[in-house]
PDB file of C-alpha atoms in Angstrom:
ATOM      1  CA  UNK A   7      13.386 -17.518  -5.683  1.00 77.00           C
ATOM      2  CA  UNK A   8       9.815 -17.032  -4.610  1.00 75.00           C
ATOM      3  CA  UNK A   9       7.332 -15.643  -7.605  1.00 69.00           C
ATOM      4  CA  UNK A  10       5.822 -12.309  -6.561  1.00 72.00           C
ATOM      5  CA  UNK A  11       4.413 -10.795  -9.840  1.00 74.00           C
ATOM      6  CA  UNK A  12       5.116 -10.572 -13.572  1.00 74.00           C
ATOM      7  CA  UNK A  13       9.139 -10.489 -13.509  1.00 75.00           C
ATOM      8  CA  UNK A  14       9.335  -9.644  -9.677  1.00 78.00           C
ATOM      9  CA  UNK A  15      10.680 -12.222  -7.409  1.00 72.00           C
ATOM     10  CA  UNK A  16      11.880 -12.658  -3.828  1.00 77.00           C
ATOM     11  CA  UNK A  17      15.519 -14.092  -3.359  1.00 73.00           C
ATOM     12  CA  UNK A  18      15.962 -17.206  -0.778  1.00 77.00           C
ATOM     13  CA  UNK A  19      18.815 -15.713   0.438  1.00 80.00           C
ATOM     14  CA  UNK A  20      17.110 -12.424   1.648  1.00 78.00           C
ATOM     15  CA  UNK A  21      15.028 -14.363   3.950  1.00 83.00           C
ATOM     16  CA  UNK A  22      16.536 -15.349   7.551  1.00 82.00           C
ATOM     17  CA  UNK A  23      14.063 -17.908   9.519  1.00 84.00           C
ATOM     18  CA  UNK A  24      14.203 -18.440  13.609  1.00 82.00           C
ATOM     19  CA  UNK A  25      12.534 -21.324  15.147  1.00 83.00           C
ATOM     20  CA  UNK A  26      11.085 -20.566  18.232  1.00 79.00           C
ATOM     21  CA  UNK A  27       8.459 -22.442  20.379  1.00 76.00           C
ATOM     22  CA  UNK A  28       4.978 -21.383  20.041  1.00 73.00           C
ATOM     23  CA  UNK A  29       2.716 -19.634  22.473  1.00 74.00           C
ATOM     24  CA  UNK A  30      -0.696 -20.834  23.887  1.00 68.00           C
ATOM     25  CA  UNK A  31      -2.504 -24.207  24.038  1.00 67.00           C
ATOM     26  CA  UNK A  32      -0.941 -27.330  22.819  1.00 67.00           C
ATOM     27  CA  UNK A  33       0.275 -29.141  25.725  1.00 68.00           C
ATOM     28  CA  UNK A  34       3.464 -31.234  25.494  1.00 70.00           C
ATOM     29  CA  UNK A  35       3.907 -30.606  21.702  1.00 65.00           C
ATOM     30  CA  UNK A  36       3.955 -26.806  22.340  1.00 65.00           C
ATOM     31  CA  UNK A  37       6.568 -27.037  25.234  1.00 66.00           C
ATOM     32  CA  UNK A  38       9.079 -29.103  23.463  1.00 68.00           C
ATOM     33  CA  UNK A  39       8.935 -28.841  19.918  1.00 71.00           C
ATOM     34  CA  UNK A  40       9.953 -25.205  18.375  1.00 76.00           C
ATOM     35  CA  UNK A  41       7.503 -25.101  15.581  1.00 78.00           C
ATOM     36  CA  UNK A  42       6.888 -21.366  15.289  1.00 83.00           C
ATOM     37  CA  UNK A  43       8.674 -19.314  12.748  1.00 87.00           C
ATOM     38  CA  UNK A  44       9.977 -15.928  12.933  1.00 86.00           C
ATOM     39  CA  UNK A  45      10.927 -14.768   9.212  1.00 88.00           C
ATOM     40  CA  UNK A  46      13.149 -11.693   8.920  1.00 88.00           C
ATOM     41  CA  UNK A  47      13.314  -9.786   5.774  1.00 87.00           C
ATOM     42  CA  UNK A  48      15.695  -6.736   5.526  1.00 84.00           C
ATOM     43  CA  UNK A  49      13.847  -4.617   2.972  1.00 81.00           C
ATOM     44  CA  UNK A  50      16.804  -2.235   2.406  1.00 79.00           C
ATOM     45  CA  UNK A  51      19.537  -5.125   1.663  1.00 78.00           C
ATOM     46  CA  UNK A  52      17.120  -6.745  -0.316  1.00 80.00           C
ATOM     47  CA  UNK A  53      17.098  -7.290  -4.362  1.00 78.00           C
ATOM     48  CA  UNK A  54      13.654  -5.651  -4.796  1.00 80.00           C
ATOM     49  CA  UNK A  55      13.273  -2.620  -7.021  1.00 79.00           C
ATOM     50  CA  UNK A  56      13.781   0.530  -5.077  1.00 81.00           C
ATOM     51  CA  UNK A  57       9.988   1.943  -5.597  1.00 82.00           C
ATOM     52  CA  UNK A  58       9.196  -1.299  -3.927  1.00 81.00           C
ATOM     53  CA  UNK A  59      11.350  -1.125  -1.227  1.00 81.00           C
ATOM     54  CA  UNK A  60      10.187   2.575  -0.294  1.00 82.00           C
ATOM     55  CA  UNK A  61       6.702   1.403  -0.272  1.00 82.00           C
ATOM     56  CA  UNK A  62       7.492  -1.026   1.930  1.00 80.00           C
ATOM     57  CA  UNK A  63       9.242   0.986   4.403  1.00 80.00           C
ATOM     58  CA  UNK A  64       6.559   3.360   4.311  1.00 79.00           C
ATOM     59  CA  UNK A  65       3.900   0.804   5.423  1.00 78.00           C
ATOM     60  CA  UNK A  66       2.192   1.803   8.965  1.00 77.00           C
ATOM     61  CA  UNK A  67       2.274  -2.104   9.882  1.00 77.00           C
ATOM     62  CA  UNK A  68       3.472  -2.900  13.302  1.00 79.00           C
ATOM     63  CA  UNK A  69       5.459  -5.808  11.424  1.00 80.00           C
ATOM     64  CA  UNK A  70       7.926  -3.239   9.725  1.00 78.00           C
ATOM     65  CA  UNK A  71      10.286  -1.851  12.324  1.00 78.00           C
ATOM     66  CA  UNK A  72      12.282   1.649  11.656  1.00 80.00           C
ATOM     67  CA  UNK A  73      15.333   0.017  10.235  1.00 79.00           C
ATOM     68  CA  UNK A  74      13.417  -1.705   7.345  1.00 78.00           C
ATOM     69  CA  UNK A  75      13.403  -4.957   8.706  1.00 83.00           C
ATOM     70  CA  UNK A  76      10.084  -7.026   8.281  1.00 86.00           C
ATOM     71  CA  UNK A  77       9.573  -9.572  11.044  1.00 87.00           C
ATOM     72  CA  UNK A  78       6.401 -12.310  10.594  1.00 88.00           C
ATOM     73  CA  UNK A  79       5.561 -14.521  13.248  1.00 88.00           C
ATOM     74  CA  UNK A  80       4.058 -17.764  12.014  1.00 86.00           C
ATOM     75  CA  UNK A  81       2.694 -20.281  14.505  1.00 82.00           C
ATOM     76  CA  UNK A  82      -0.784 -21.531  13.261  1.00 78.00           C
ATOM     77  CA  UNK A  83       0.570 -25.110  12.528  1.00 81.00           C
ATOM     78  CA  UNK A  84       2.061 -27.763  14.232  1.00 79.00           C
ATOM     79  CA  UNK A  85       4.407 -28.462  11.522  1.00 80.00           C
ATOM     80  CA  UNK A  86       7.365 -25.987  11.172  1.00 80.00           C
ATOM     81  CA  UNK A  87       7.499 -26.684   7.141  1.00 87.00           C
ATOM     82  CA  UNK A  88       3.901 -25.396   7.267  1.00 88.00           C
ATOM     83  CA  UNK A  89       4.674 -22.453   9.636  1.00 87.00           C
ATOM     84  CA  UNK A  90       7.475 -21.813   7.327  1.00 87.00           C
ATOM     85  CA  UNK A  91       5.403 -21.631   4.178  1.00 89.00           C
ATOM     86  CA  UNK A  92       2.680 -19.535   5.666  1.00 90.00           C
ATOM     87  CA  UNK A  93       5.360 -16.789   6.638  1.00 89.00           C
ATOM     88  CA  UNK A  94       6.506 -16.826   3.018  1.00 87.00           C
ATOM     89  CA  UNK A  95       3.082 -16.636   1.899  1.00 89.00           C
ATOM     90  CA  UNK A  96       2.368 -13.451   4.090  1.00 88.00           C
ATOM     91  CA  UNK A  97       5.364 -11.622   3.043  1.00 86.00           C
ATOM     92  CA  UNK A  98       4.687 -12.279  -0.640  1.00 86.00           C
ATOM     93  CA  UNK A  99       1.231 -10.899  -0.159  1.00 87.00           C
ATOM     94  CA  UNK A 100       2.876  -7.746   1.747  1.00 85.00           C
ATOM     95  CA  UNK A 101       5.290  -7.216  -1.123  1.00 84.00           C
ATOM     96  CA  UNK A 102       2.214  -7.333  -3.759  1.00 84.00           C
ATOM     97  CA  UNK A 103       0.424  -4.969  -1.936  1.00 84.00           C
ATOM     98  CA  UNK A 104       3.190  -2.587  -1.747  1.00 81.00           C
ATOM     99  CA  UNK A 105       3.855  -3.335  -5.456  1.00 81.00           C
ATOM    100  CA  UNK A 106       0.338  -2.491  -6.315  1.00 82.00           C
ATOM    101  CA  UNK A 107      -0.455   1.144  -7.943  1.00 81.00           C
ATOM    102  CA  UNK A 108      -3.856   2.456  -7.747  1.00 81.00           C
ATOM    103  CA  UNK A 109      -4.937   4.418 -11.025  1.00 88.00           C
ATOM    104  CA  UNK A 110      -5.205   8.361 -10.496  1.00 92.00           C
ATOM    105  CA  UNK A 111      -8.655   9.558  -9.643  1.00 91.00           C
ATOM    106  CA  UNK A 112      -9.929  12.102 -12.748  1.00 93.00           C
ATOM    107  CA  UNK A 113     -12.106  14.570 -11.133  1.00 93.00           C
ATOM    108  CA  UNK A 114     -15.295  14.684 -13.166  1.00 93.00           C
ATOM    109  CA  UNK A 115     -18.504  17.135 -13.372  1.00 94.00           C
ATOM    110  CA  UNK A 116     -22.019  16.279 -13.012  1.00 95.00           C
ATOM    111  CA  UNK A 117     -24.079  16.795 -16.516  1.00 96.00           C
ATOM    112  CA  UNK A 118     -25.977  19.583 -17.123  1.00 96.00           C
ATOM    113  CA  UNK A 119     -29.474  17.215 -16.909  1.00 97.00           C
ATOM    114  CA  UNK A 120     -28.214  15.849 -13.470  1.00 97.00           C
ATOM    115  CA  UNK A 121     -27.619  19.519 -12.252  1.00 97.00           C
ATOM    116  CA  UNK A 122     -31.284  20.243 -13.407  1.00 97.00           C
ATOM    117  CA  UNK A 123     -32.881  17.360 -11.887  1.00 97.00           C
ATOM    118  CA  UNK A 124     -30.997  17.873  -8.650  1.00 97.00           C
ATOM    119  CA  UNK A 125     -32.430  21.666  -8.535  1.00 97.00           C
ATOM    120  CA  UNK A 126     -35.810  20.418  -9.775  1.00 97.00           C
ATOM    121  CA  UNK A 127     -35.892  18.177  -6.501  1.00 97.00           C
ATOM    122  CA  UNK A 128     -34.780  20.662  -4.202  1.00 98.00           C
ATOM    123  CA  UNK A 129     -37.624  22.889  -5.300  1.00 97.00           C
ATOM    124  CA  UNK A 130     -40.110  20.202  -4.960  1.00 97.00           C
ATOM    125  CA  UNK A 131     -39.058  19.585  -1.362  1.00 97.00           C
ATOM    126  CA  UNK A 132     -38.920  23.148  -0.736  1.00 95.00           C
ATOM    127  CA  UNK A 133     -42.396  23.186  -1.509  1.00 93.00           C
ATOM    128  CA  UNK A 134     -43.463  20.250   0.208  1.00 94.00           C
ATOM    129  CA  UNK A 135     -42.249  21.715   3.425  1.00 93.00           C
ATOM    130  CA  UNK A 136     -43.764  25.271   2.592  1.00 90.00           C
ATOM    131  CA  UNK A 137     -47.139  23.391   2.523  1.00 89.00           C
ATOM    132  CA  UNK A 138     -46.714  21.997   5.977  1.00 91.00           C
ATOM    133  CA  UNK A 139     -46.951  25.360   7.523  1.00 81.00           C
ATOM    134  CA  UNK A 140     -49.953  26.896   9.440  1.00 81.00           C
ATOM    135  CA  UNK A 141     -53.527  26.706   7.286  1.00 79.00           C
ATOM    136  CA  UNK A 142     -54.384  30.488   7.095  1.00 78.00           C
ATOM    137  CA  UNK A 143     -58.113  30.667   7.639  1.00 73.00           C
ATOM    138  CA  UNK A 144     -60.491  33.229   5.558  1.00 64.00           C
TER     139      UNK A 144
END
């Protein structure tokens, strides 16, 4: 079990790992050793609460498929264990972000004093602009 938040946990049995060869530079190690990790997490079949499942499936993230499967690829380290730990950490951060709820915004009105100040600034600015006009000679 991986701790996500207060009473929210990810079950290890919901995670599927595939070891693959990493891409990019690295020479013989990259060509011979399967140190990169693909982490697959089926959101709909997981033990998460329904609201978090819906939030995860609704994410506009390229890592989430239409079937509700999250695929995370980790190849930053030479060690398979470190890549596996990083993939799990990235998944946990995705679940935390989906579980976070923003407080609803309550619209407020400007105070009377701020409205008066705004009108006074506008009047003053209009006066400055009026004074920029052509000077009338007597």
